[in-house]
CSV table of N, CA and C in Angstrom, one decimal:
chain,number,residue,atom,x,y,z
A,8,MET,N,-13.9,55.7,-40.7
A,8,MET,CA,-13.2,54.6,-41.1
A,8,MET,C,-12.3,53.9,-40.0
A,9,ARG,N,-11.7,54.9,-39.2
A,9,ARG,CA,-10.9,54.4,-38.1
A,9,ARG,C,-11.8,53.7,-37.1
A,10,SER,N,-13.0,54.2,-36.8
A,10,SER,CA,-13.8,53.6,-35.8
A,10,SER,C,-14.3,52.3,-36.3
A,11,LYS,N,-14.5,52.2,-37.6
A,11,LYS,CA,-15.0,50.9,-38.1
A,11,LYS,C,-13.9,49.8,-37.9
A,12,LEU,N,-12.6,50.2,-38.2
A,12,LEU,CA,-11.5,49.2,-38.0
A,12,LEU,C,-11.4,48.9,-36.5
A,13,LEU,N,-11.5,49.9,-35.6
A,13,LEU,CA,-11.4,49.6,-34.2
A,13,LEU,C,-12.5,48.7,-33.7
A,14,LEU,N,-13.7,48.9,-34.3
A,14,LEU,CA,-14.9,48.0,-33.9
A,14,LEU,C,-14.6,46.6,-34.4
A,15,GLU,N,-14.1,46.4,-35.7
A,15,GLU,CA,-13.8,45.1,-36.2
A,15,GLU,C,-12.7,44.4,-35.4
A,16,SER,N,-11.7,45.2,-35.0
A,16,SER,CA,-10.6,44.7,-34.1
A,16,SER,C,-11.1,44.2,-32.8
A,17,THR,N,-12.0,45.0,-32.2
A,17,THR,CA,-12.6,44.6,-30.9
A,17,THR,C,-13.5,43.4,-31.0
A,18,ALA,N,-14.3,43.3,-32.1
A,18,ALA,CA,-15.1,42.1,-32.3
A,18,ALA,C,-14.3,40.9,-32.5
A,19,ALA,N,-13.2,41.0,-33.2
A,19,ALA,CA,-12.3,39.9,-33.4
A,19,ALA,C,-11.7,39.4,-32.1
A,20,LYS,N,-11.3,40.3,-31.2
A,20,LYS,CA,-10.7,40.0,-29.9
A,20,LYS,C,-11.7,39.3,-29.1
A,21,VAL,N,-13.0,39.8,-29.1
A,21,VAL,CA,-14.0,39.1,-28.3
A,21,VAL,C,-14.3,37.7,-28.8
A,22,ALA,N,-14.4,37.6,-30.1
A,22,ALA,CA,-14.6,36.2,-30.7
A,22,ALA,C,-13.5,35.3,-30.3
A,23,LYS,N,-12.2,35.7,-30.3
A,23,LYS,CA,-11.1,34.9,-30.0
A,23,LYS,C,-11.2,34.5,-28.5
A,24,SER,N,-11.6,35.5,-27.6
A,24,SER,CA,-11.7,35.2,-26.2
A,24,SER,C,-12.8,34.2,-25.9
A,25,VAL,N,-13.9,34.3,-26.6
A,25,VAL,CA,-15.0,33.4,-26.4
A,25,VAL,C,-14.6,32.0,-26.9
A,26,ALA,N,-14.0,31.9,-28.0
A,26,ALA,CA,-13.5,30.6,-28.6
A,26,ALA,C,-12.5,30.0,-27.6
A,27,LEU,N,-11.6,30.8,-27.1
A,27,LEU,CA,-10.6,30.2,-26.1
A,27,LEU,C,-11.3,29.8,-24.9
A,28,SER,N,-12.2,30.5,-24.3
A,28,SER,CA,-12.9,30.1,-23.1
A,28,SER,C,-13.7,28.8,-23.3
A,29,LEU,N,-14.4,28.7,-24.5
A,29,LEU,CA,-15.1,27.5,-24.8
A,29,LEU,C,-14.1,26.3,-24.9
A,30,THR,N,-13.0,26.5,-25.6
A,30,THR,CA,-12.0,25.4,-25.7
A,30,THR,C,-11.5,25.0,-24.4
A,31,ILE,N,-11.1,25.9,-23.5
A,31,ILE,CA,-10.7,25.6,-22.2
A,31,ILE,C,-11.8,24.8,-21.4
A,32,GLY,N,-13.0,25.3,-21.5
A,32,GLY,CA,-14.1,24.7,-20.8
A,32,GLY,C,-14.3,23.3,-21.3
A,33,ILE,N,-14.2,23.0,-22.6
A,33,ILE,CA,-14.4,21.7,-23.1
A,33,ILE,C,-13.3,20.8,-22.6
A,34,LEU,N,-12.0,21.3,-22.7
A,34,LEU,CA,-10.9,20.5,-22.3
A,34,LEU,C,-10.9,20.1,-20.8
A,35,THR,N,-11.4,21.1,-20.0
A,35,THR,CA,-11.4,20.8,-18.5
A,35,THR,C,-12.8,20.3,-18.1
A,36,GLY,N,-13.7,20.1,-18.9
A,36,GLY,CA,-15.0,19.6,-18.6
A,36,GLY,C,-15.9,20.6,-17.9
A,37,SER,N,-15.6,21.9,-18.0
A,37,SER,CA,-16.4,22.9,-17.3
A,37,SER,C,-17.1,23.8,-18.4
A,38,GLY,N,-17.2,23.3,-19.6
A,38,GLY,CA,-17.8,24.1,-20.6
A,38,GLY,C,-19.3,24.3,-20.6
A,39,VAL,N,-19.8,24.8,-21.6
A,39,VAL,CA,-21.3,25.0,-21.8
A,39,VAL,C,-22.0,23.7,-21.8
A,40,ARG,N,-23.0,23.5,-21.0
A,40,ARG,CA,-23.8,22.3,-20.9
A,40,ARG,C,-25.2,22.5,-21.6
A,41,ALA,N,-25.6,21.5,-22.3
A,41,ALA,CA,-26.9,21.6,-22.9
A,41,ALA,C,-27.9,21.4,-21.9
A,42,GLN,N,-29.0,22.1,-21.9
A,42,GLN,CA,-30.1,21.9,-21.0
A,42,GLN,C,-31.0,20.8,-21.5
A,43,PRO,N,-31.5,20.0,-20.6
A,43,PRO,CA,-32.4,18.9,-21.0
A,43,PRO,C,-33.7,19.5,-21.6
A,44,ASN,N,-34.2,18.8,-22.6
A,44,ASN,CA,-35.5,19.3,-23.2
A,44,ASN,C,-36.6,18.3,-22.7
A,45,PRO,N,-37.5,18.8,-21.9
A,45,PRO,CA,-38.5,17.9,-21.3
A,45,PRO,C,-39.4,17.2,-22.3
A,46,SER,N,-39.5,17.8,-23.5
A,46,SER,CA,-40.3,17.1,-24.6
A,46,SER,C,-39.6,16.0,-25.3
A,47,VAL,N,-38.3,15.9,-25.1
A,47,VAL,CA,-37.5,14.8,-25.7
A,47,VAL,C,-37.3,13.7,-24.6
A,48,PRO,N,-37.7,12.5,-24.8
A,48,PRO,CA,-37.5,11.4,-23.8
A,48,PRO,C,-36.1,11.1,-23.7
A,49,GLU,N,-35.6,10.8,-22.5
A,49,GLU,CA,-34.3,10.3,-22.2
A,49,GLU,C,-34.1,9.0,-22.9
A,50,PRO,N,-32.9,8.7,-23.4
A,50,PRO,CA,-32.6,7.4,-24.0
A,50,PRO,C,-32.6,6.4,-22.9
A,51,SER,N,-33.0,5.2,-23.3
A,51,SER,CA,-33.0,4.1,-22.3
A,51,SER,C,-31.6,3.4,-22.3
A,52,VAL,N,-31.0,3.4,-21.1
A,52,VAL,CA,-29.7,2.9,-21.0
A,52,VAL,C,-29.8,1.7,-20.0
A,53,PRO,N,-29.4,0.5,-20.4
A,53,PRO,CA,-29.5,-0.6,-19.5
A,53,PRO,C,-28.6,-0.5,-18.3
A,54,THR,N,-29.1,-0.9,-17.2
A,54,THR,CA,-28.3,-0.9,-16.0
A,54,THR,C,-27.6,-2.3,-15.9
A,55,VAL,N,-26.3,-2.3,-15.8
A,55,VAL,CA,-25.6,-3.5,-15.8
A,55,VAL,C,-24.4,-3.4,-14.8
A,56,THR,N,-24.0,-4.6,-14.3
A,56,THR,CA,-22.8,-4.6,-13.5
A,56,THR,C,-21.7,-5.3,-14.3
A,57,PRO,N,-20.7,-4.6,-14.7
A,57,PRO,CA,-19.6,-5.3,-15.4
A,57,PRO,C,-19.0,-6.4,-14.7
A,58,ALA,N,-18.6,-7.5,-15.4
A,58,ALA,CA,-18.1,-8.7,-14.7
A,58,ALA,C,-16.7,-8.9,-15.2
A,59,PRO,N,-15.7,-8.1,-14.8
A,59,PRO,CA,-14.3,-8.3,-15.3
A,59,PRO,C,-13.8,-9.7,-14.9
A,60,SER,N,-14.3,-10.2,-13.8
A,60,SER,CA,-13.8,-11.6,-13.4
A,60,SER,C,-15.0,-12.3,-12.7
A,61,LEU,N,-15.2,-13.5,-13.1
A,61,LEU,CA,-16.3,-14.3,-12.5
A,61,LEU,C,-15.9,-14.9,-11.2
A,62,ASP,N,-14.7,-14.7,-10.8
A,62,ASP,CA,-14.2,-15.3,-9.5
A,62,ASP,C,-14.6,-14.7,-8.3
A,63,VAL,N,-14.6,-13.3,-8.2
A,63,VAL,CA,-14.8,-12.6,-7.0
A,63,VAL,C,-15.7,-11.4,-7.3
A,64,PRO,N,-16.5,-11.0,-6.3
A,64,PRO,CA,-17.3,-9.8,-6.5
A,64,PRO,C,-16.4,-8.6,-6.6
A,65,PRO,N,-16.8,-7.5,-7.3
A,65,PRO,CA,-16.0,-6.3,-7.4
A,65,PRO,C,-15.9,-5.6,-6.1
A,66,SER,N,-14.8,-5.0,-5.7
A,66,SER,CA,-14.7,-4.2,-4.5
A,66,SER,C,-15.6,-3.0,-4.5
A,67,GLY,N,-16.2,-2.7,-3.4
A,67,GLY,CA,-17.0,-1.5,-3.4
A,67,GLY,C,-18.5,-1.7,-3.7
A,68,ASN,N,-18.8,-2.9,-4.2
A,68,ASN,CA,-20.2,-3.3,-4.6
A,68,ASN,C,-20.9,-3.8,-3.3
A,69,ASN,N,-22.0,-3.1,-2.9
A,69,ASN,CA,-22.7,-3.4,-1.7
A,69,ASN,C,-24.1,-3.9,-2.0
A,70,PRO,N,-24.3,-5.1,-2.5
A,70,PRO,CA,-25.7,-5.6,-2.8
A,70,PRO,C,-26.4,-5.8,-1.5
A,71,PRO,N,-27.7,-5.9,-1.6
A,71,PRO,CA,-28.5,-6.2,-0.4
A,71,PRO,C,-28.0,-7.6,0.1
A,72,LYS,N,-27.9,-7.7,1.4
A,72,LYS,CA,-27.4,-8.9,2.0
A,72,LYS,C,-28.4,-10.0,1.9
A,73,PRO,N,-27.9,-11.2,1.7
A,73,PRO,CA,-28.9,-12.4,1.7
A,73,PRO,C,-29.6,-12.4,3.1
A,74,LEU,N,-30.8,-12.9,3.1
A,74,LEU,CA,-31.5,-12.9,4.4
A,74,LEU,C,-30.8,-13.7,5.5
A,75,ASP,N,-30.1,-14.7,5.2
A,75,ASP,CA,-29.5,-15.5,6.3
A,75,ASP,C,-28.0,-15.1,6.5
A,76,ASN,N,-27.5,-14.1,5.8
A,76,ASN,CA,-26.1,-13.6,5.9
A,76,ASN,C,-25.1,-14.7,5.6
A,77,GLN,N,-25.4,-15.9,5.2
A,77,GLN,CA,-24.5,-16.9,4.9
A,77,GLN,C,-24.5,-17.3,3.5
A,78,SER,N,-25.7,-17.3,2.9
A,78,SER,CA,-26.0,-17.8,1.6
A,78,SER,C,-25.2,-17.0,0.5
A,79,LYS,N,-24.8,-17.7,-0.6
A,79,LYS,CA,-24.3,-17.0,-1.7
A,79,LYS,C,-25.2,-17.2,-2.9
A,80,SER,N,-26.5,-16.8,-2.6
A,80,SER,CA,-27.5,-16.8,-3.6
A,80,SER,C,-28.3,-15.5,-3.4
A,81,ILE,N,-29.2,-15.2,-4.4
A,81,ILE,CA,-30.0,-14.0,-4.3
A,81,ILE,C,-31.3,-14.3,-3.6
A,82,LYS,N,-31.6,-13.6,-2.5
A,82,LYS,CA,-32.8,-13.8,-1.7
A,82,LYS,C,-33.7,-12.7,-2.1
A,83,VAL,N,-35.0,-13.0,-2.3
A,83,VAL,CA,-36.0,-12.0,-2.7
A,83,VAL,C,-37.1,-11.9,-1.6
A,84,ASP,N,-37.5,-10.7,-1.2
A,84,ASP,CA,-38.5,-10.6,-0.2
A,84,ASP,C,-39.7,-9.8,-0.7
A,85,THR,N,-39.8,-9.6,-2.0
A,85,THR,CA,-41.0,-8.9,-2.5
A,85,THR,C,-42.0,-10.0,-2.8
A,86,VAL,N,-43.3,-9.6,-3.1
A,86,VAL,CA,-44.4,-10.5,-3.3
A,86,VAL,C,-44.8,-10.6,-4.8
A,87,SER,N,-44.9,-11.8,-5.3
A,87,SER,CA,-45.3,-12.0,-6.7
A,87,SER,C,-46.8,-11.9,-6.8
A,88,GLY,N,-47.2,-11.3,-8.0
A,88,GLY,CA,-48.6,-11.3,-8.3
A,88,GLY,C,-48.9,-12.3,-9.4
A,89,ALA,N,-50.2,-12.4,-9.8
A,89,ALA,CA,-50.5,-13.3,-10.9
A,89,ALA,C,-49.8,-13.0,-12.2
A,90,ALA,N,-49.7,-11.7,-12.5
A,90,ALA,CA,-49.0,-11.4,-13.8
A,90,ALA,C,-47.5,-11.8,-13.8
A,91,GLU,N,-46.8,-11.6,-12.7
A,91,GLU,CA,-45.4,-12.0,-12.6
A,91,GLU,C,-45.3,-13.5,-12.7
A,92,THR,N,-46.2,-14.2,-12.1
A,92,THR,CA,-46.1,-15.7,-12.1
A,92,THR,C,-46.4,-16.2,-13.5
A,93,ALA,N,-47.4,-15.6,-14.2
A,93,ALA,CA,-47.7,-16.0,-15.6
A,93,ALA,C,-46.5,-15.7,-16.5
A,94,LEU,N,-45.9,-14.5,-16.3
A,94,LEU,CA,-44.8,-14.2,-17.2
A,94,LEU,C,-43.6,-15.1,-17.0
A,95,VAL,N,-43.3,-15.4,-15.7
A,95,VAL,CA,-42.1,-16.3,-15.4
A,95,VAL,C,-42.4,-17.7,-16.0
A,96,GLU,N,-43.6,-18.2,-15.9
A,96,GLU,CA,-44.0,-19.5,-16.4
A,96,GLU,C,-43.8,-19.5,-17.9
A,97,TYR,N,-44.2,-18.4,-18.6
A,97,TYR,CA,-44.0,-18.3,-20.1
A,97,TYR,C,-42.5,-18.3,-20.4
A,98,LEU,N,-41.7,-17.5,-19.6
A,98,LEU,CA,-40.3,-17.4,-19.9
A,98,LEU,C,-39.6,-18.8,-19.7
A,99,ALA,N,-40.0,-19.5,-18.7
A,99,ALA,CA,-39.5,-20.9,-18.4
A,99,ALA,C,-39.8,-21.8,-19.6
A,100,ALA,N,-41.1,-21.7,-20.1
A,100,ALA,CA,-41.5,-22.6,-21.2
A,100,ALA,C,-40.7,-22.3,-22.5
A,101,LYS,N,-40.3,-21.0,-22.6
A,101,LYS,CA,-39.5,-20.6,-23.8
A,101,LYS,C,-38.0,-20.8,-23.6
A,102,ASN,N,-37.6,-21.3,-22.4
A,102,ASN,CA,-36.2,-21.6,-22.1
A,102,ASN,C,-35.4,-20.3,-22.0
A,103,VAL,N,-36.0,-19.2,-21.5
A,103,VAL,CA,-35.3,-17.9,-21.4
A,103,VAL,C,-34.4,-18.1,-20.1
A,104,LYS,N,-33.2,-17.6,-20.2
A,104,LYS,CA,-32.2,-17.7,-19.2
A,104,LYS,C,-31.9,-16.3,-18.6
A,105,PHE,N,-31.7,-16.3,-17.3
A,105,PHE,CA,-31.2,-15.1,-16.6
A,105,PHE,C,-29.9,-15.4,-16.0
A,106,TYR,N,-28.8,-14.7,-16.5
A,106,TYR,CA,-27.5,-14.9,-16.0
A,106,TYR,C,-27.2,-13.8,-15.0
A,107,GLY,N,-26.6,-14.2,-13.9
A,107,GLY,CA,-26.3,-13.2,-12.9
A,107,GLY,C,-25.3,-13.7,-11.9
A,108,ALA,N,-25.1,-12.9,-10.8
A,108,ALA,CA,-24.1,-13.2,-9.8
A,108,ALA,C,-24.8,-12.8,-8.4
A,109,TYR,N,-24.6,-13.6,-7.4
A,109,TYR,CA,-25.2,-13.3,-6.1
A,109,TYR,C,-24.9,-12.0,-5.6
A,110,TRP,N,-23.7,-11.5,-5.9
A,110,TRP,CA,-23.2,-10.2,-5.3
A,110,TRP,C,-23.6,-9.0,-6.2
A,111,CYS,N,-24.3,-9.2,-7.3
A,111,CYS,CA,-24.7,-8.2,-8.2
A,111,CYS,C,-26.0,-7.4,-7.8
A,112,ASP,N,-25.8,-6.2,-7.5
A,112,ASP,CA,-27.0,-5.4,-7.0
A,112,ASP,C,-28.1,-5.3,-8.0
A,113,HIS,N,-27.7,-5.2,-9.3
A,113,HIS,CA,-28.8,-5.2,-10.4
A,113,HIS,C,-29.5,-6.5,-10.5
A,114,CYS,N,-28.8,-7.6,-10.2
A,114,CYS,CA,-29.5,-8.9,-10.3
A,114,CYS,C,-30.5,-9.0,-9.1
A,115,HIS,N,-30.1,-8.5,-8.0
A,115,HIS,CA,-31.1,-8.5,-6.8
A,115,HIS,C,-32.3,-7.7,-7.2
A,116,LYS,N,-32.1,-6.5,-7.8
A,116,LYS,CA,-33.2,-5.7,-8.2
A,116,LYS,C,-34.1,-6.4,-9.3
A,117,GLN,N,-33.4,-7.1,-10.2
A,117,GLN,CA,-34.2,-7.7,-11.3
A,117,GLN,C,-35.0,-8.8,-10.7
A,118,LYS,N,-34.5,-9.6,-9.8
A,118,LYS,CA,-35.3,-10.7,-9.2
A,118,LYS,C,-36.5,-10.1,-8.4
A,119,ALA,N,-36.2,-9.0,-7.7
A,119,ALA,CA,-37.2,-8.4,-6.8
A,119,ALA,C,-38.4,-8.0,-7.6
A,120,LEU,N,-38.2,-7.6,-8.9
A,120,LEU,CA,-39.3,-7.2,-9.8
A,120,LEU,C,-40.3,-8.3,-9.9
A,121,PHE,N,-39.8,-9.5,-9.9
A,121,PHE,CA,-40.7,-10.7,-10.1
A,121,PHE,C,-41.4,-11.1,-8.8
A,122,GLY,N,-40.8,-10.8,-7.7
A,122,GLY,CA,-41.4,-11.3,-6.4
A,122,GLY,C,-40.8,-12.7,-6.1
A,123,ALA,N,-40.8,-13.1,-4.8
A,123,ALA,CA,-40.2,-14.3,-4.4
A,123,ALA,C,-40.7,-15.5,-5.1
A,124,THR,N,-42.0,-15.7,-5.2
A,124,THR,CA,-42.5,-17.0,-5.7
A,124,THR,C,-42.2,-17.1,-7.2
A,125,ALA,N,-42.4,-16.0,-8.0
A,125,ALA,CA,-42.1,-16.1,-9.4
A,125,ALA,C,-40.5,-16.2,-9.6
A,126,ALA,N,-39.7,-15.4,-8.9
A,126,ALA,CA,-38.3,-15.4,-9.0
A,126,ALA,C,-37.7,-16.8,-8.8
A,127,ALA,N,-38.3,-17.6,-7.9
A,127,ALA,CA,-37.9,-18.9,-7.7
A,127,ALA,C,-38.1,-19.9,-8.9
A,128,LYS,N,-38.9,-19.5,-9.8
A,128,LYS,CA,-39.2,-20.3,-11.0
A,128,LYS,C,-38.4,-19.8,-12.2
A,129,LEU,N,-37.6,-18.8,-12.1
A,129,LEU,CA,-36.8,-18.3,-13.2
A,129,LEU,C,-35.7,-19.3,-13.5
A,130,THR,N,-35.3,-19.4,-14.8
A,130,THR,CA,-34.2,-20.2,-15.1
A,130,THR,C,-33.0,-19.3,-14.9
A,131,TYR,N,-32.4,-19.4,-13.7
A,131,TYR,CA,-31.4,-18.5,-13.2
A,131,TYR,C,-30.0,-19.2,-13.3
A,132,ILE,N,-29.1,-18.6,-14.0
A,132,ILE,CA,-27.7,-19.2,-14.1
A,132,ILE,C,-26.8,-18.3,-13.2
A,133,GLU,N,-26.2,-18.9,-12.2
A,133,GLU,CA,-25.3,-18.3,-11.3
A,133,GLU,C,-23.9,-18.3,-11.9
A,134,CYS,N,-23.3,-17.1,-12.1
A,134,CYS,CA,-22.1,-17.0,-12.8
A,134,CYS,C,-20.9,-16.8,-11.9
A,135,ALA,N,-21.1,-16.4,-10.6
A,135,ALA,CA,-20.0,-16.3,-9.7
A,135,ALA,C,-19.4,-17.6,-9.3
A,136,ALA,N,-18.1,-17.7,-9.4
A,136,ALA,CA,-17.5,-19.0,-9.1
A,136,ALA,C,-17.8,-19.6,-7.8
A,137,ASP,N,-18.0,-18.7,-6.8
A,137,ASP,CA,-18.2,-19.2,-5.4
A,137,ASP,C,-19.7,-19.1,-5.1
A,138,GLY,N,-20.6,-18.8,-6.0
A,138,GLY,CA,-22.0,-18.7,-5.8
A,138,GLY,C,-22.6,-20.1,-5.7
A,139,GLU,N,-23.8,-20.1,-5.1
A,139,GLU,CA,-24.6,-21.3,-4.9
A,139,GLU,C,-25.0,-21.9,-6.3
A,140,ASN,N,-24.7,-23.2,-6.5
A,140,ASN,CA,-25.0,-23.8,-7.8
A,140,ASN,C,-24.4,-23.1,-9.0
A,141,SER,N,-23.1,-22.7,-8.8
A,141,SER,CA,-22.4,-21.9,-9.8
A,141,SER,C,-22.3,-22.7,-11.2
A,142,GLN,N,-22.6,-22.0,-12.2
A,142,GLN,CA,-22.5,-22.6,-13.6
A,142,GLN,C,-21.5,-21.6,-14.4
A,143,ARG,N,-20.4,-21.4,-13.7
A,143,ARG,CA,-19.4,-20.4,-14.3
A,143,ARG,C,-18.9,-20.8,-15.7
A,144,LYS,N,-18.8,-22.1,-15.9
A,144,LYS,CA,-18.3,-22.6,-17.2
A,144,LYS,C,-19.3,-22.1,-18.3
A,145,LEU,N,-20.6,-22.3,-18.0
A,145,LEU,CA,-21.6,-22.0,-19.0
A,145,LEU,C,-21.6,-20.5,-19.3
A,146,CYS,N,-21.4,-19.7,-18.2
A,146,CYS,CA,-21.3,-18.2,-18.4
A,146,CYS,C,-20.2,-17.9,-19.3
A,147,LYS,N,-19.0,-18.5,-19.0
A,147,LYS,CA,-17.9,-18.2,-19.9
A,147,LYS,C,-18.1,-18.7,-21.3
A,148,GLN,N,-18.6,-19.9,-21.5
A,148,GLN,CA,-18.9,-20.4,-22.9
A,148,GLN,C,-19.8,-19.4,-23.6
A,149,ASN,N,-20.8,-18.8,-22.9
A,149,ASN,CA,-21.7,-17.9,-23.6
A,149,ASN,C,-21.2,-16.5,-23.6
A,150,ASN,N,-20.0,-16.3,-23.1
A,150,ASN,CA,-19.3,-14.9,-23.2
A,150,ASN,C,-20.1,-13.9,-22.4
A,151,ILE,N,-20.7,-14.3,-21.2
A,151,ILE,CA,-21.4,-13.3,-20.4
A,151,ILE,C,-20.4,-12.4,-19.7
A,152,LYS,N,-20.5,-11.1,-20.0
A,152,LYS,CA,-19.6,-10.1,-19.5
A,152,LYS,C,-20.2,-9.1,-18.5
A,153,MET,N,-21.6,-9.1,-18.5
A,153,MET,CA,-22.3,-8.1,-17.7
A,153,MET,C,-23.5,-8.8,-17.0
A,154,PHE,N,-23.8,-8.3,-15.8
A,154,PHE,CA,-24.9,-8.9,-15.1
A,154,PHE,C,-26.0,-7.8,-14.8
A,155,PRO,N,-27.2,-8.1,-14.8
A,155,PRO,CA,-27.8,-9.3,-15.4
A,155,PRO,C,-27.7,-9.3,-16.9
A,156,THR,N,-27.8,-10.5,-17.5
A,156,THR,CA,-27.9,-10.7,-18.9
A,156,THR,C,-29.0,-11.7,-19.1
A,157,TRP,N,-29.9,-11.4,-20.0
A,157,TRP,CA,-31.0,-12.3,-20.4
A,157,TRP,C,-30.7,-13.0,-21.7
A,158,GLU,N,-31.0,-14.3,-21.8
A,158,GLU,CA,-30.9,-15.0,-23.1
A,158,GLU,C,-32.3,-15.3,-23.5
A,159,ILE,N,-32.7,-14.7,-24.7
A,159,ILE,CA,-34.0,-15.0,-25.2
A,159,ILE,C,-33.8,-15.4,-26.7
A,160,ASP,N,-34.3,-16.6,-27.0
A,160,ASP,CA,-34.2,-17.1,-28.4
A,160,ASP,C,-32.8,-17.0,-29.0
A,161,GLY,N,-31.8,-17.3,-28.1
A,161,GLY,CA,-30.4,-17.4,-28.6
A,161,GLY,C,-29.7,-16.0,-28.7
A,162,ARG,N,-30.4,-15.0,-28.3
A,162,ARG,CA,-29.8,-13.6,-28.3
A,162,ARG,C,-29.6,-13.2,-26.9
A,163,TYR,N,-28.6,-12.3,-26.6
A,163,TYR,CA,-28.3,-11.9,-25.3
A,163,TYR,C,-28.6,-10.4,-25.1
A,164,TYR,N,-29.2,-10.1,-24.0
A,164,TYR,CA,-29.7,-8.7,-23.6
A,164,TYR,C,-29.1,-8.4,-22.2
A,165,PRO,N,-28.1,-7.6,-22.2
A,165,PRO,CA,-27.6,-7.2,-20.8
A,165,PRO,C,-28.5,-6.1,-20.2
A,166,GLY,N,-28.5,-6.1,-18.9
A,166,GLY,CA,-29.2,-5.0,-18.2
A,166,GLY,C,-30.4,-5.4,-17.5
A,167,THR,N,-30.7,-4.7,-16.4
A,167,THR,CA,-32.0,-4.9,-15.7
A,167,THR,C,-33.1,-4.5,-16.6
A,168,LYS,N,-34.1,-5.4,-16.8
A,168,LYS,CA,-35.2,-5.1,-17.6
A,168,LYS,C,-36.5,-5.0,-16.8
A,169,ASP,N,-37.3,-4.0,-17.2
A,169,ASP,CA,-38.6,-3.8,-16.7
A,169,ASP,C,-39.4,-5.1,-17.1
A,170,LEU,N,-40.4,-5.5,-16.3
A,170,LEU,CA,-41.1,-6.7,-16.7
A,170,LEU,C,-41.9,-6.6,-18.0
A,171,LYS,N,-42.4,-5.3,-18.2
A,171,LYS,CA,-43.1,-5.1,-19.5
A,171,LYS,C,-42.2,-5.2,-20.7
A,172,GLU,N,-41.0,-4.7,-20.5
A,172,GLU,CA,-39.9,-4.8,-21.5
A,172,GLU,C,-39.6,-6.3,-21.8
A,173,LEU,N,-39.4,-7.1,-20.7
A,173,LEU,CA,-39.2,-8.5,-20.9
A,173,LEU,C,-40.3,-9.2,-21.6
A,174,ALA,N,-41.5,-8.8,-21.2
A,174,ALA,CA,-42.7,-9.4,-21.9
A,174,ALA,C,-42.7,-9.2,-23.4
A,175,LYS,N,-42.4,-7.9,-23.8
A,175,LYS,CA,-42.3,-7.6,-25.2
A,175,LYS,C,-41.2,-8.3,-25.9
A,176,MET,N,-40.0,-8.3,-25.3
A,176,MET,CA,-38.8,-8.9,-25.9
A,176,MET,C,-39.1,-10.4,-26.1
A,177,SER,N,-39.8,-11.0,-25.3
A,177,SER,CA,-40.0,-12.5,-25.3
A,177,SER,C,-41.2,-12.9,-26.1
A,178,GLY,N,-42.1,-12.0,-26.5
A,178,GLY,CA,-43.3,-12.3,-27.2
A,178,GLY,C,-44.5,-12.7,-26.3
A,179,TYR,N,-44.3,-12.4,-25.0
A,179,TYR,CA,-45.4,-12.7,-24.0
A,179,TYR,C,-46.6,-11.9,-24.3
A,180,GLN,N,-47.8,-12.6,-24.3
A,180,GLN,CA,-49.1,-11.9,-24.6
A,180,GLN,C,-50.1,-11.8,-23.5
A,181,GLY,N,-49.7,-12.3,-22.3
A,181,GLY,CA,-50.6,-12.3,-21.2
A,181,GLY,C,-50.7,-10.9,-20.5
A,182,SER,N,-51.2,-11.0,-19.2
A,182,SER,CA,-51.4,-9.8,-18.4
A,182,SER,C,-50.1,-9.1,-18.1
A,183,THR,N,-50.0,-7.8,-18.2
A,183,THR,CA,-48.8,-7.0,-17.8
A,183,THR,C,-49.2,-6.1,-16.7
A,184,ASP,N,-50.1,-6.5,-15.8
A,184,ASP,CA,-50.4,-5.7,-14.7
A,184,ASP,C,-49.4,-6.1,-13.5
A,185,PHE,N,-48.2,-5.7,-13.7
A,185,PHE,CA,-47.1,-6.1,-12.8
A,185,PHE,C,-47.1,-5.1,-11.6
A,186,LYS,N,-46.7,-5.7,-10.4
A,186,LYS,CA,-46.7,-4.9,-9.2
A,186,LYS,C,-45.6,-3.9,-9.1
A,187,TYR,N,-44.4,-4.2,-9.6
A,187,TYR,CA,-43.3,-3.4,-9.4
A,187,TYR,C,-42.7,-2.9,-10.8
A,188,GLN,N,-42.2,-1.7,-10.7
A,188,GLN,CA,-41.6,-1.1,-11.9
A,188,GLN,C,-40.1,-0.9,-11.7
A,189,LYS,N,-39.3,-0.9,-12.7
A,189,LYS,CA,-37.8,-0.8,-12.7
A,189,LYS,C,-37.5,0.6,-12.1
């Protein structure tokens, strides 16, 4: 009987110790971590640049430099294919808008997915106050808080979008043989 009580007492102490260790680990951020399950796909999280102020670029943000180092617009040096051109023509016909800022790294990446020729045909709304052809008022009126943001059929979608995702979101039915992936 005595050994049974001693065993129960030891088990209780171990349980308390484990619980205390887990609690401390959780509070300090060093607790037990779940291992990723390769059979479960990772959730899709949009990549966005918060826009706390449309007046100036955030400090520490280092987007690719414009080609001429003077321009306050997004320069693209990738090549468009037929699928990118067809998609952008469809988006333009649907009046799809791309809101961004010249200093936004994610906006540079988004335009690069289209390639230079197709990106030039996008309905691009510059939201930075000091950006080339700034439409800051329109960005504020539409409550644009993150870059890039896509406006499709009156709905707003923040984040860099893969071209296949944009095609699906917009109802595009043409070729999706795009050159670049997100």
